[in-house]
Amino acid sequence: MVTHYSTNGSDSACGRTSPTLVSSADTATVSCKSCQRSLVKPEAAPVKKTPSLADLRKKPAATKRATPAANAGFCFKAGWHARLRALPNTCRLPRGVAGQAFV
């Protein structure tokens, strides 16, 4: 017969209720595994290593500043604009899949 932990005699720590429930208020005599687990002092919660999604939503997103690229070499966009400005006429066909055709 399993002995449950109960202080009032009818309700046990594991949730079972019965008028014929064998129960005891002494923790040393309890043999129900569920009651024993509920009597054990809960261990400290493990330390969170990463923030939860709720914590991340609470914090405002940090705005990233646009950092200008240090002279990393040749800028293709600026070079292309300089090349187009150097052309003698401004009548150019739009670029498509084929190569640029100049008129």
PDB file of N, CA and C in Angstrom:
ATOM      1  N   MET A   1       0.845  -1.167   0.000  1.00  0.00           N
ATOM      2  CA  MET A   1       0.000   0.000   0.000  1.00  0.00           C
ATOM      3  C   MET A   1       0.895   1.237   0.000  1.00  0.00           C
ATOM      4  N   VAL A   2       0.553   2.203  -0.831  1.00  0.00           N
ATOM      5  CA  VAL A   2       1.321   3.433  -0.963  1.00  0.00           C
ATOM      6  C   VAL A   2       0.831   4.444   0.064  1.00  0.00           C
ATOM      7  N   THR A   3       1.786   5.095   0.715  1.00  0.00           N
ATOM      8  CA  THR A   3       1.448   6.119   1.698  1.00  0.00           C
ATOM      9  C   THR A   3       1.674   7.484   1.070  1.00  0.00           C
ATOM     10  N   HIS A   4       0.643   8.305   1.065  1.00  0.00           N
ATOM     11  CA  HIS A   4       0.700   9.642   0.485  1.00  0.00           C
ATOM     12  C   HIS A   4       0.939  10.667   1.580  1.00  0.00           C
ATOM     13  N   TYR A   5       1.384  11.858   1.165  1.00  0.00           N
ATOM     14  CA  TYR A   5       1.573  12.952   2.113  1.00  0.00           C
ATOM     15  C   TYR A   5       0.310  13.800   2.127  1.00  0.00           C
ATOM     16  N   SER A   6      -0.240  13.989   3.313  1.00  0.00           N
ATOM     17  CA  SER A   6      -1.431  14.811   3.466  1.00  0.00           C
ATOM     18  C   SER A   6      -1.449  15.411   4.857  1.00  0.00           C
ATOM     19  N   THR A   7      -1.867  16.658   4.925  1.00  0.00           N
ATOM     20  CA  THR A   7      -1.964  17.309   6.230  1.00  0.00           C
ATOM     21  C   THR A   7      -3.367  17.221   6.800  1.00  0.00           C
ATOM     22  N   ASN A   8      -4.388  17.098   5.918  1.00  0.00           N
ATOM     23  CA  ASN A   8      -5.757  17.051   6.431  1.00  0.00           C
ATOM     24  C   ASN A   8      -6.361  15.646   6.376  1.00  0.00           C
ATOM     25  N   GLY A   9      -5.686  14.690   5.753  1.00  0.00           N
ATOM     26  CA  GLY A   9      -6.167  13.313   5.746  1.00  0.00           C
ATOM     27  C   GLY A   9      -6.959  12.919   4.519  1.00  0.00           C
ATOM     28  N   SER A  10      -7.502  13.883   3.763  1.00  0.00           N
ATOM     29  CA  SER A  10      -8.294  13.505   2.590  1.00  0.00           C
ATOM     30  C   SER A  10      -7.648  13.933   1.274  1.00  0.00           C
ATOM     31  N   ASP A  11      -6.918  15.022   1.268  1.00  0.00           N
ATOM     32  CA  ASP A  11      -6.255  15.502   0.051  1.00  0.00           C
ATOM     33  C   ASP A  11      -4.761  15.246   0.157  1.00  0.00           C
ATOM     34  N   SER A  12      -4.186  14.675  -0.909  1.00  0.00           N
ATOM     35  CA  SER A  12      -2.754  14.381  -0.872  1.00  0.00           C
ATOM     36  C   SER A  12      -1.987  15.417  -1.685  1.00  0.00           C
ATOM     37  N   ALA A  13      -0.670  15.416  -1.523  1.00  0.00           N
ATOM     38  CA  ALA A  13       0.186  16.367  -2.229  1.00  0.00           C
ATOM     39  C   ALA A  13       0.264  16.059  -3.714  1.00  0.00           C
ATOM     40  N   CYS A  14      -0.001  14.813  -4.093  1.00  0.00           N
ATOM     41  CA  CYS A  14       0.057  14.451  -5.507  1.00  0.00           C
ATOM     42  C   CYS A  14      -1.268  14.691  -6.215  1.00  0.00           C
ATOM     43  N   GLY A  15      -2.299  15.092  -5.501  1.00  0.00           N
ATOM     44  CA  GLY A  15      -3.571  15.417  -6.115  1.00  0.00           C
ATOM     45  C   GLY A  15      -4.643  14.364  -5.962  1.00  0.00           C
ATOM     46  N   ARG A  16      -4.336  13.224  -5.398  1.00  0.00           N
ATOM     47  CA  ARG A  16      -5.340  12.175  -5.241  1.00  0.00           C
ATOM     48  C   ARG A  16      -6.229  12.482  -4.038  1.00  0.00           C
ATOM     49  N   THR A  17      -7.509  12.217  -4.213  1.00  0.00           N
ATOM     50  CA  THR A  17      -8.461  12.401  -3.113  1.00  0.00           C
ATOM     51  C   THR A  17      -9.306  11.148  -2.999  1.00  0.00           C
ATOM     52  N   SER A  18      -9.395  10.637  -1.819  1.00  0.00           N
ATOM     53  CA  SER A  18     -10.206   9.448  -1.577  1.00  0.00           C
ATOM     54  C   SER A  18     -10.437   9.325  -0.078  1.00  0.00           C
ATOM     55  N   PRO A  19     -11.599   8.826   0.316  1.00  0.00           N
ATOM     56  CA  PRO A  19     -11.823   8.624   1.757  1.00  0.00           C
ATOM     57  C   PRO A  19     -10.982   7.473   2.309  1.00  0.00           C
ATOM     58  N   THR A  20     -10.533   6.564   1.434  1.00  0.00           N
ATOM     59  CA  THR A  20      -9.722   5.427   1.887  1.00  0.00           C
ATOM     60  C   THR A  20      -8.238   5.649   1.613  1.00  0.00           C
ATOM     61  N   LEU A  21      -7.843   6.894   1.400  1.00  0.00           N
ATOM     62  CA  LEU A  21      -6.460   7.225   1.078  1.00  0.00           C
ATOM     63  C   LEU A  21      -5.575   7.028   2.306  1.00  0.00           C
ATOM     64  N   VAL A  22      -4.503   6.252   2.152  1.00  0.00           N
ATOM     65  CA  VAL A  22      -3.539   6.061   3.236  1.00  0.00           C
ATOM     66  C   VAL A  22      -2.590   7.247   3.176  1.00  0.00           C
ATOM     67  N   SER A  23      -2.620   8.052   4.215  1.00  0.00           N
ATOM     68  CA  SER A  23      -1.807   9.262   4.190  1.00  0.00           C
ATOM     69  C   SER A  23      -1.123   9.469   5.527  1.00  0.00           C
ATOM     70  N   SER A  24      -0.082  10.300   5.465  1.00  0.00           N
ATOM     71  CA  SER A  24       0.681  10.605   6.662  1.00  0.00           C
ATOM     72  C   SER A  24       1.199  12.031   6.548  1.00  0.00           C
ATOM     73  N   ALA A  25       1.323  12.698   7.674  1.00  0.00           N
ATOM     74  CA  ALA A  25       1.903  14.039   7.707  1.00  0.00           C
ATOM     75  C   ALA A  25       3.402  13.981   7.938  1.00  0.00           C
ATOM     76  N   ASP A  26       3.920  12.784   8.226  1.00  0.00           N
ATOM     77  CA  ASP A  26       5.354  12.593   8.442  1.00  0.00           C
ATOM     78  C   ASP A  26       6.009  12.338   7.085  1.00  0.00           C
ATOM     79  N   THR A  27       6.952  13.175   6.698  1.00  0.00           N
ATOM     80  CA  THR A  27       7.575  13.051   5.381  1.00  0.00           C
ATOM     81  C   THR A  27       8.455  11.812   5.263  1.00  0.00           C
ATOM     82  N   ALA A  28       8.929  11.264   6.368  1.00  0.00           N
ATOM     83  CA  ALA A  28       9.799  10.088   6.323  1.00  0.00           C
ATOM     84  C   ALA A  28       9.034   8.824   5.948  1.00  0.00           C
ATOM     85  N   THR A  29       7.741   8.777   6.194  1.00  0.00           N
ATOM     86  CA  THR A  29       6.965   7.569   5.915  1.00  0.00           C
ATOM     87  C   THR A  29       6.245   7.610   4.568  1.00  0.00           C
ATOM     88  N   VAL A  30       6.388   8.676   3.819  1.00  0.00           N
ATOM     89  CA  VAL A  30       5.705   8.805   2.524  1.00  0.00           C
ATOM     90  C   VAL A  30       6.394   7.917   1.498  1.00  0.00           C
ATOM     91  N   SER A  31       5.602   7.091   0.767  1.00  0.00           N
ATOM     92  CA  SER A  31       6.172   6.211  -0.248  1.00  0.00           C
ATOM     93  C   SER A  31       5.676   6.542  -1.659  1.00  0.00           C
ATOM     94  N   CYS A  32       4.768   7.477  -1.807  1.00  0.00           N
ATOM     95  CA  CYS A  32       4.279   7.886  -3.126  1.00  0.00           C
ATOM     96  C   CYS A  32       5.344   8.758  -3.794  1.00  0.00           C
ATOM     97  N   LYS A  33       5.773   8.368  -5.009  1.00  0.00           N
ATOM     98  CA  LYS A  33       6.842   9.098  -5.698  1.00  0.00           C
ATOM     99  C   LYS A  33       6.413  10.523  -6.053  1.00  0.00           C
ATOM    100  N   SER A  34       5.157  10.700  -6.446  1.00  0.00           N
ATOM    101  CA  SER A  34       4.673  12.043  -6.789  1.00  0.00           C
ATOM    102  C   SER A  34       4.643  12.941  -5.560  1.00  0.00           C
ATOM    103  N   CYS A  35       4.213  12.396  -4.441  1.00  0.00           N
ATOM    104  CA  CYS A  35       4.196  13.183  -3.203  1.00  0.00           C
ATOM    105  C   CYS A  35       5.614  13.524  -2.759  1.00  0.00           C
ATOM    106  N   GLN A  36       6.539  12.576  -2.920  1.00  0.00           N
ATOM    107  CA  GLN A  36       7.923  12.830  -2.533  1.00  0.00           C
ATOM    108  C   GLN A  36       8.538  13.934  -3.392  1.00  0.00           C
ATOM    109  N   ARG A  37       8.216  13.929  -4.698  1.00  0.00           N
ATOM    110  CA  ARG A  37       8.733  14.978  -5.576  1.00  0.00           C
ATOM    111  C   ARG A  37       8.183  16.346  -5.196  1.00  0.00           C
ATOM    112  N   SER A  38       6.936  16.387  -4.760  1.00  0.00           N
ATOM    113  CA  SER A  38       6.357  17.680  -4.394  1.00  0.00           C
ATOM    114  C   SER A  38       6.895  18.174  -3.051  1.00  0.00           C
ATOM    115  N   LEU A  39       7.424  17.267  -2.223  1.00  0.00           N
ATOM    116  CA  LEU A  39       7.973  17.672  -0.931  1.00  0.00           C
ATOM    117  C   LEU A  39       9.416  18.150  -1.028  1.00  0.00           C
ATOM    118  N   VAL A  40      10.118  17.723  -2.079  1.00  0.00           N
ATOM    119  CA  VAL A  40      11.523  18.090  -2.226  1.00  0.00           C
ATOM    120  C   VAL A  40      11.617  19.581  -2.522  1.00  0.00           C
ATOM    121  N   LYS A  41      12.576  20.211  -1.881  1.00  0.00           N
ATOM    122  CA  LYS A  41      12.779  21.640  -2.097  1.00  0.00           C
ATOM    123  C   LYS A  41      13.225  21.849  -3.537  1.00  0.00           C
ATOM    124  N   PRO A  42      12.556  22.734  -4.269  1.00  0.00           N
ATOM    125  CA  PRO A  42      12.959  22.949  -5.666  1.00  0.00           C
ATOM    126  C   PRO A  42      14.348  23.569  -5.729  1.00  0.00           C
ATOM    127  N   GLU A  43      15.126  23.085  -6.696  1.00  0.00           N
ATOM    128  CA  GLU A  43      16.481  23.602  -6.859  1.00  0.00           C
ATOM    129  C   GLU A  43      16.417  24.981  -7.497  1.00  0.00           C
ATOM    130  N   ALA A  44      17.499  25.690  -7.343  1.00  0.00           N
ATOM    131  CA  ALA A  44      17.559  27.025  -7.934  1.00  0.00           C
ATOM    132  C   ALA A  44      17.464  26.912  -9.446  1.00  0.00           C
ATOM    133  N   ALA A  45      16.803  27.862 -10.034  1.00  0.00           N
ATOM    134  CA  ALA A  45      16.639  27.860 -11.484  1.00  0.00           C
ATOM    135  C   ALA A  45      17.999  28.043 -12.142  1.00  0.00           C
ATOM    136  N   PRO A  46      18.233  27.354 -13.245  1.00  0.00           N
ATOM    137  CA  PRO A  46      19.522  27.517 -13.920  1.00  0.00           C
ATOM    138  C   PRO A  46      19.668  28.937 -14.466  1.00  0.00           C
ATOM    139  N   VAL A  47      20.898  29.370 -14.526  1.00  0.00           N
ATOM    140  CA  VAL A  47      21.184  30.715 -15.000  1.00  0.00           C
ATOM    141  C   VAL A  47      20.935  30.770 -16.499  1.00  0.00           C
ATOM    142  N   LYS A  48      20.228  31.801 -16.916  1.00  0.00           N
ATOM    143  CA  LYS A  48      19.952  31.951 -18.342  1.00  0.00           C
ATOM    144  C   LYS A  48      21.236  32.356 -19.056  1.00  0.00           C
ATOM    145  N   LYS A  49      21.553  31.647 -20.108  1.00  0.00           N
ATOM    146  CA  LYS A  49      22.749  31.976 -20.869  1.00  0.00           C
ATOM    147  C   LYS A  49      22.424  32.921 -22.021  1.00  0.00           C
ATOM    148  N   THR A  50      21.220  32.810 -22.564  1.00  0.00           N
ATOM    149  CA  THR A  50      20.811  33.702 -23.639  1.00  0.00           C
ATOM    150  C   THR A  50      19.507  34.374 -23.245  1.00  0.00           C
ATOM    151  N   PRO A  51      19.283  35.574 -23.699  1.00  0.00           N
ATOM    152  CA  PRO A  51      18.031  36.249 -23.350  1.00  0.00           C
ATOM    153  C   PRO A  51      16.852  35.588 -24.054  1.00  0.00           C
ATOM    154  N   SER A  52      15.718  35.608 -23.392  1.00  0.00           N
ATOM    155  CA  SER A  52      14.530  35.012 -23.994  1.00  0.00           C
ATOM    156  C   SER A  52      13.964  35.960 -25.037  1.00  0.00           C
ATOM    157  N   LEU A  53      13.055  35.451 -25.837  1.00  0.00           N
ATOM    158  CA  LEU A  53      12.445  36.253 -26.885  1.00  0.00           C
ATOM    159  C   LEU A  53      11.643  37.404 -26.293  1.00  0.00           C
ATOM    160  N   ALA A  54      11.013  37.165 -25.146  1.00  0.00           N
ATOM    161  CA  ALA A  54      10.253  38.229 -24.490  1.00  0.00           C
ATOM    162  C   ALA A  54      11.181  39.349 -24.028  1.00  0.00           C
ATOM    163  N   ASP A  55      12.362  38.996 -23.522  1.00  0.00           N
ATOM    164  CA  ASP A  55      13.319  40.018 -23.099  1.00  0.00           C
ATOM    165  C   ASP A  55      13.818  40.829 -24.288  1.00  0.00           C
ATOM    166  N   LEU A  56      14.026  40.156 -25.406  1.00  0.00           N
ATOM    167  CA  LEU A  56      14.502  40.855 -26.589  1.00  0.00           C
ATOM    168  C   LEU A  56      13.446  41.805 -27.138  1.00  0.00           C
ATOM    169  N   ARG A  57      12.187  41.438 -27.020  1.00  0.00           N
ATOM    170  CA  ARG A  57      11.118  42.307 -27.512  1.00  0.00           C
ATOM    171  C   ARG A  57      10.956  43.540 -26.635  1.00  0.00           C
ATOM    172  N   LYS A  58      11.259  43.426 -25.347  1.00  0.00           N
ATOM    173  CA  LYS A  58      11.120  44.556 -24.436  1.00  0.00           C
ATOM    174  C   LYS A  58      12.163  45.630 -24.717  1.00  0.00           C
ATOM    175  N   LYS A  59      13.368  45.212 -25.073  1.00  0.00           N
ATOM    176  CA  LYS A  59      14.447  46.165 -25.308  1.00  0.00           C
ATOM    177  C   LYS A  59      14.250  46.829 -26.672  1.00  0.00           C
ATOM    178  N   PRO A  60      14.409  48.145 -26.749  1.00  0.00           N
ATOM    179  CA  PRO A  60      14.312  48.791 -28.065  1.00  0.00           C
ATOM    180  C   PRO A  60      15.511  48.396 -28.916  1.00  0.00           C
ATOM    181  N   ALA A  61      15.258  48.258 -30.173  1.00  0.00           N
ATOM    182  CA  ALA A  61      16.328  47.852 -31.083  1.00  0.00           C
ATOM    183  C   ALA A  61      17.355  48.974 -31.179  1.00  0.00           C
ATOM    184  N   ALA A  62      18.589  48.613 -31.072  1.00  0.00           N
ATOM    185  CA  ALA A  62      19.654  49.598 -31.172  1.00  0.00           C
ATOM    186  C   ALA A  62      19.794  50.012 -32.634  1.00  0.00           C
ATOM    187  N   THR A  63      19.776  51.313 -32.863  1.00  0.00           N
ATOM    188  CA  THR A  63      19.901  51.791 -34.232  1.00  0.00           C
ATOM    189  C   THR A  63      21.368  51.784 -34.622  1.00  0.00           C
ATOM    190  N   LYS A  64      21.619  51.214 -35.768  1.00  0.00           N
ATOM    191  CA  LYS A  64      22.990  51.151 -36.245  1.00  0.00           C
ATOM    192  C   LYS A  64      23.283  52.411 -37.056  1.00  0.00           C
ATOM    193  N   ARG A  65      24.392  53.012 -36.748  1.00  0.00           N
ATOM    194  CA  ARG A  65      24.795  54.185 -37.500  1.00  0.00           C
ATOM    195  C   ARG A  65      25.479  53.731 -38.776  1.00  0.00           C
ATOM    196  N   ALA A  66      25.187  54.453 -39.834  1.00  0.00           N
ATOM    197  CA  ALA A  66      25.833  54.141 -41.101  1.00  0.00           C
ATOM    198  C   ALA A  66      27.269  54.640 -41.030  1.00  0.00           C
ATOM    199  N   THR A  67      28.181  53.720 -41.032  1.00  0.00           N
ATOM    200  CA  THR A  67      29.582  54.103 -40.966  1.00  0.00           C
ATOM    201  C   THR A  67      30.115  54.173 -42.388  1.00  0.00           C
ATOM    202  N   PRO A  68      30.668  55.289 -42.769  1.00  0.00           N
ATOM    203  CA  PRO A  68      31.206  55.382 -44.125  1.00  0.00           C
ATOM    204  C   PRO A  68      32.392  54.436 -44.271  1.00  0.00           C
ATOM    205  N   ALA A  69      32.418  53.800 -45.407  1.00  0.00           N
ATOM    206  CA  ALA A  69      33.494  52.847 -45.642  1.00  0.00           C
ATOM    207  C   ALA A  69      34.803  53.605 -45.807  1.00  0.00           C
ATOM    208  N   ALA A  70      35.788  53.150 -45.115  1.00  0.00           N
ATOM    209  CA  ALA A  70      37.104  53.755 -45.263  1.00  0.00           C
ATOM    210  C   ALA A  70      37.591  53.438 -46.670  1.00  0.00           C
ATOM    211  N   ASN A  71      38.443  54.279 -47.203  1.00  0.00           N
ATOM    212  CA  ASN A  71      38.921  54.070 -48.568  1.00  0.00           C
ATOM    213  C   ASN A  71      39.389  52.634 -48.724  1.00  0.00           C
ATOM    214  N   ALA A  72      38.460  51.813 -49.174  1.00  0.00           N
ATOM    215  CA  ALA A  72      38.764  50.401 -49.317  1.00  0.00           C
ATOM    216  C   ALA A  72      39.265  50.092 -50.715  1.00  0.00           C
ATOM    217  N   GLY A  73      39.484  51.124 -51.501  1.00  0.00           N
ATOM    218  CA  GLY A  73      39.955  50.897 -52.859  1.00  0.00           C
ATOM    219  C   GLY A  73      39.059  51.619 -53.841  1.00  0.00           C
ATOM    220  N   PHE A  74      38.940  51.067 -55.009  1.00  0.00           N
ATOM    221  CA  PHE A  74      38.190  51.681 -56.095  1.00  0.00           C
ATOM    222  C   PHE A  74      36.695  51.538 -55.871  1.00  0.00           C
ATOM    223  N   CYS A  75      35.950  52.634 -56.051  1.00  0.00           N
ATOM    224  CA  CYS A  75      34.494  52.610 -55.939  1.00  0.00           C
ATOM    225  C   CYS A  75      33.930  52.497 -57.352  1.00  0.00           C
ATOM    226  N   PHE A  76      33.294  51.377 -57.657  1.00  0.00           N
ATOM    227  CA  PHE A  76      32.811  51.127 -59.007  1.00  0.00           C
ATOM    228  C   PHE A  76      31.700  52.092 -59.401  1.00  0.00           C
ATOM    229  N   LYS A  77      30.838  52.407 -58.452  1.00  0.00           N
ATOM    230  CA  LYS A  77      29.726  53.299 -58.760  1.00  0.00           C
ATOM    231  C   LYS A  77      30.236  54.699 -59.108  1.00  0.00           C
ATOM    232  N   ALA A  78      31.148  55.205 -58.314  1.00  0.00           N
ATOM    233  CA  ALA A  78      31.712  56.527 -58.588  1.00  0.00           C
ATOM    234  C   ALA A  78      32.510  56.512 -59.885  1.00  0.00           C
ATOM    235  N   GLY A  79      33.212  55.446 -60.143  1.00  0.00           N
ATOM    236  CA  GLY A  79      33.970  55.323 -61.389  1.00  0.00           C
ATOM    237  C   GLY A  79      33.064  55.305 -62.605  1.00  0.00           C
ATOM    238  N   TRP A  80      31.935  54.627 -62.484  1.00  0.00           N
ATOM    239  CA  TRP A  80      30.985  54.562 -63.594  1.00  0.00           C
ATOM    240  C   TRP A  80      30.377  55.940 -63.856  1.00  0.00           C
ATOM    241  N   HIS A  81      30.018  56.663 -62.782  1.00  0.00           N
ATOM    242  CA  HIS A  81      29.477  58.010 -62.951  1.00  0.00           C
ATOM    243  C   HIS A  81      30.516  58.931 -63.600  1.00  0.00           C
ATOM    244  N   ALA A  82      31.745  58.810 -63.207  1.00  0.00           N
ATOM    245  CA  ALA A  82      32.802  59.633 -63.800  1.00  0.00           C
ATOM    246  C   ALA A  82      32.976  59.289 -65.270  1.00  0.00           C
ATOM    247  N   ARG A  83      32.868  58.024 -65.608  1.00  0.00           N
ATOM    248  CA  ARG A  83      33.007  57.596 -67.005  1.00  0.00           C
ATOM    249  C   ARG A  83      31.868  58.151 -67.853  1.00  0.00           C
ATOM    250  N   LEU A  84      30.631  58.117 -67.305  1.00  0.00           N
ATOM    251  CA  LEU A  84      29.495  58.640 -68.059  1.00  0.00           C
ATOM    252  C   LEU A  84      29.579  60.152 -68.221  1.00  0.00           C
ATOM    253  N   ARG A  85      30.059  60.864 -67.203  1.00  0.00           N
ATOM    254  CA  ARG A  85      30.206  62.313 -67.299  1.00  0.00           C
ATOM    255  C   ARG A  85      31.291  62.700 -68.305  1.00  0.00           C
ATOM    256  N   ALA A  86      32.250  61.830 -68.494  1.00  0.00           N
ATOM    257  CA  ALA A  86      33.352  62.125 -69.410  1.00  0.00           C
ATOM    258  C   ALA A  86      32.967  61.910 -70.871  1.00  0.00           C
ATOM    259  N   LEU A  87      31.846  61.254 -71.134  1.00  0.00           N
ATOM    260  CA  LEU A  87      31.423  61.033 -72.519  1.00  0.00           C
ATOM    261  C   LEU A  87      31.035  62.363 -73.159  1.00  0.00           C
ATOM    262  N   PRO A  88      31.281  62.508 -74.469  1.00  0.00           N
ATOM    263  CA  PRO A  88      31.028  63.793 -75.115  1.00  0.00           C
ATOM    264  C   PRO A  88      29.552  64.146 -75.244  1.00  0.00           C
ATOM    265  N   ASN A  89      28.681  63.193 -75.545  1.00  0.00           N
ATOM    266  CA  ASN A  89      27.262  63.518 -75.675  1.00  0.00           C
ATOM    267  C   ASN A  89      26.473  62.789 -74.597  1.00  0.00           C
ATOM    268  N   THR A  90      25.288  63.294 -74.302  1.00  0.00           N
ATOM    269  CA  THR A  90      24.467  62.689 -73.255  1.00  0.00           C
ATOM    270  C   THR A  90      23.359  61.828 -73.827  1.00  0.00           C
ATOM    271  N   CYS A  91      23.391  61.574 -75.145  1.00  0.00           N
ATOM    272  CA  CYS A  91      22.368  60.749 -75.777  1.00  0.00           C
ATOM    273  C   CYS A  91      22.811  59.293 -75.699  1.00  0.00           C
ATOM    274  N   ARG A  92      22.432  58.632 -74.645  1.00  0.00           N
ATOM    275  CA  ARG A  92      22.822  57.230 -74.462  1.00  0.00           C
ATOM    276  C   ARG A  92      21.565  56.382 -74.407  1.00  0.00           C
ATOM    277  N   LEU A  93      21.610  55.231 -75.022  1.00  0.00           N
ATOM    278  CA  LEU A  93      20.490  54.303 -74.944  1.00  0.00           C
ATOM    279  C   LEU A  93      20.461  53.677 -73.555  1.00  0.00           C
ATOM    280  N   PRO A  94      19.279  53.323 -73.059  1.00  0.00           N
ATOM    281  CA  PRO A  94      19.224  52.681 -71.742  1.00  0.00           C
ATOM    282  C   PRO A  94      19.864  51.301 -71.781  1.00  0.00           C
ATOM    283  N   ARG A  95      20.445  50.946 -70.677  1.00  0.00           N
ATOM    284  CA  ARG A  95      21.086  49.635 -70.589  1.00  0.00           C
ATOM    285  C   ARG A  95      20.032  48.560 -70.424  1.00  0.00           C
ATOM    286  N   GLY A  96      20.283  47.416 -70.995  1.00  0.00           N
ATOM    287  CA  GLY A  96      19.383  46.284 -70.867  1.00  0.00           C
ATOM    288  C   GLY A  96      20.203  45.045 -70.609  1.00  0.00           C
ATOM    289  N   VAL A  97      19.745  43.932 -71.155  1.00  0.00           N
ATOM    290  CA  VAL A  97      20.471  42.683 -70.990  1.00  0.00           C
ATOM    291  C   VAL A  97      21.753  42.717 -71.802  1.00  0.00           C
ATOM    292  N   ALA A  98      21.671  43.327 -72.979  1.00  0.00           N
ATOM    293  CA  ALA A  98      22.852  43.424 -73.834  1.00  0.00           C
ATOM    294  C   ALA A  98      23.785  44.496 -73.279  1.00  0.00           C
ATOM    295  N   GLY A  99      24.940  44.582 -73.836  1.00  0.00           N
ATOM    296  CA  GLY A  99      25.892  45.581 -73.392  1.00  0.00           C
ATOM    297  C   GLY A  99      25.417  46.989 -73.709  1.00  0.00           C
ATOM    298  N   GLN A 100      26.027  47.986 -73.103  1.00  0.00           N
ATOM    299  CA  GLN A 100      25.650  49.379 -73.310  1.00  0.00           C
ATOM    300  C   GLN A 100      25.988  49.786 -74.737  1.00  0.00           C
ATOM    301  N   ALA A 101      24.995  50.332 -75.412  1.00  0.00           N
ATOM    302  CA  ALA A 101      25.218  50.836 -76.771  1.00  0.00           C
ATOM    303  C   ALA A 101      25.174  52.352 -76.710  1.00  0.00           C
ATOM    304  N   PHE A 102      26.199  52.988 -77.203  1.00  0.00           N
ATOM    305  CA  PHE A 102      26.268  54.445 -77.191  1.00  0.00           C
ATOM    306  C   PHE A 102      25.902  54.963 -78.563  1.00  0.00           C
ATOM    307  N   VAL A 103      25.130  56.033 -78.644  1.00  0.00           N
ATOM    308  CA  VAL A 103      24.712  56.619 -79.917  1.00  0.00           C
ATOM    309  C   VAL A 103      25.613  57.792 -80.228  1.00  0.00           C
TER     310      VAL A 103
END
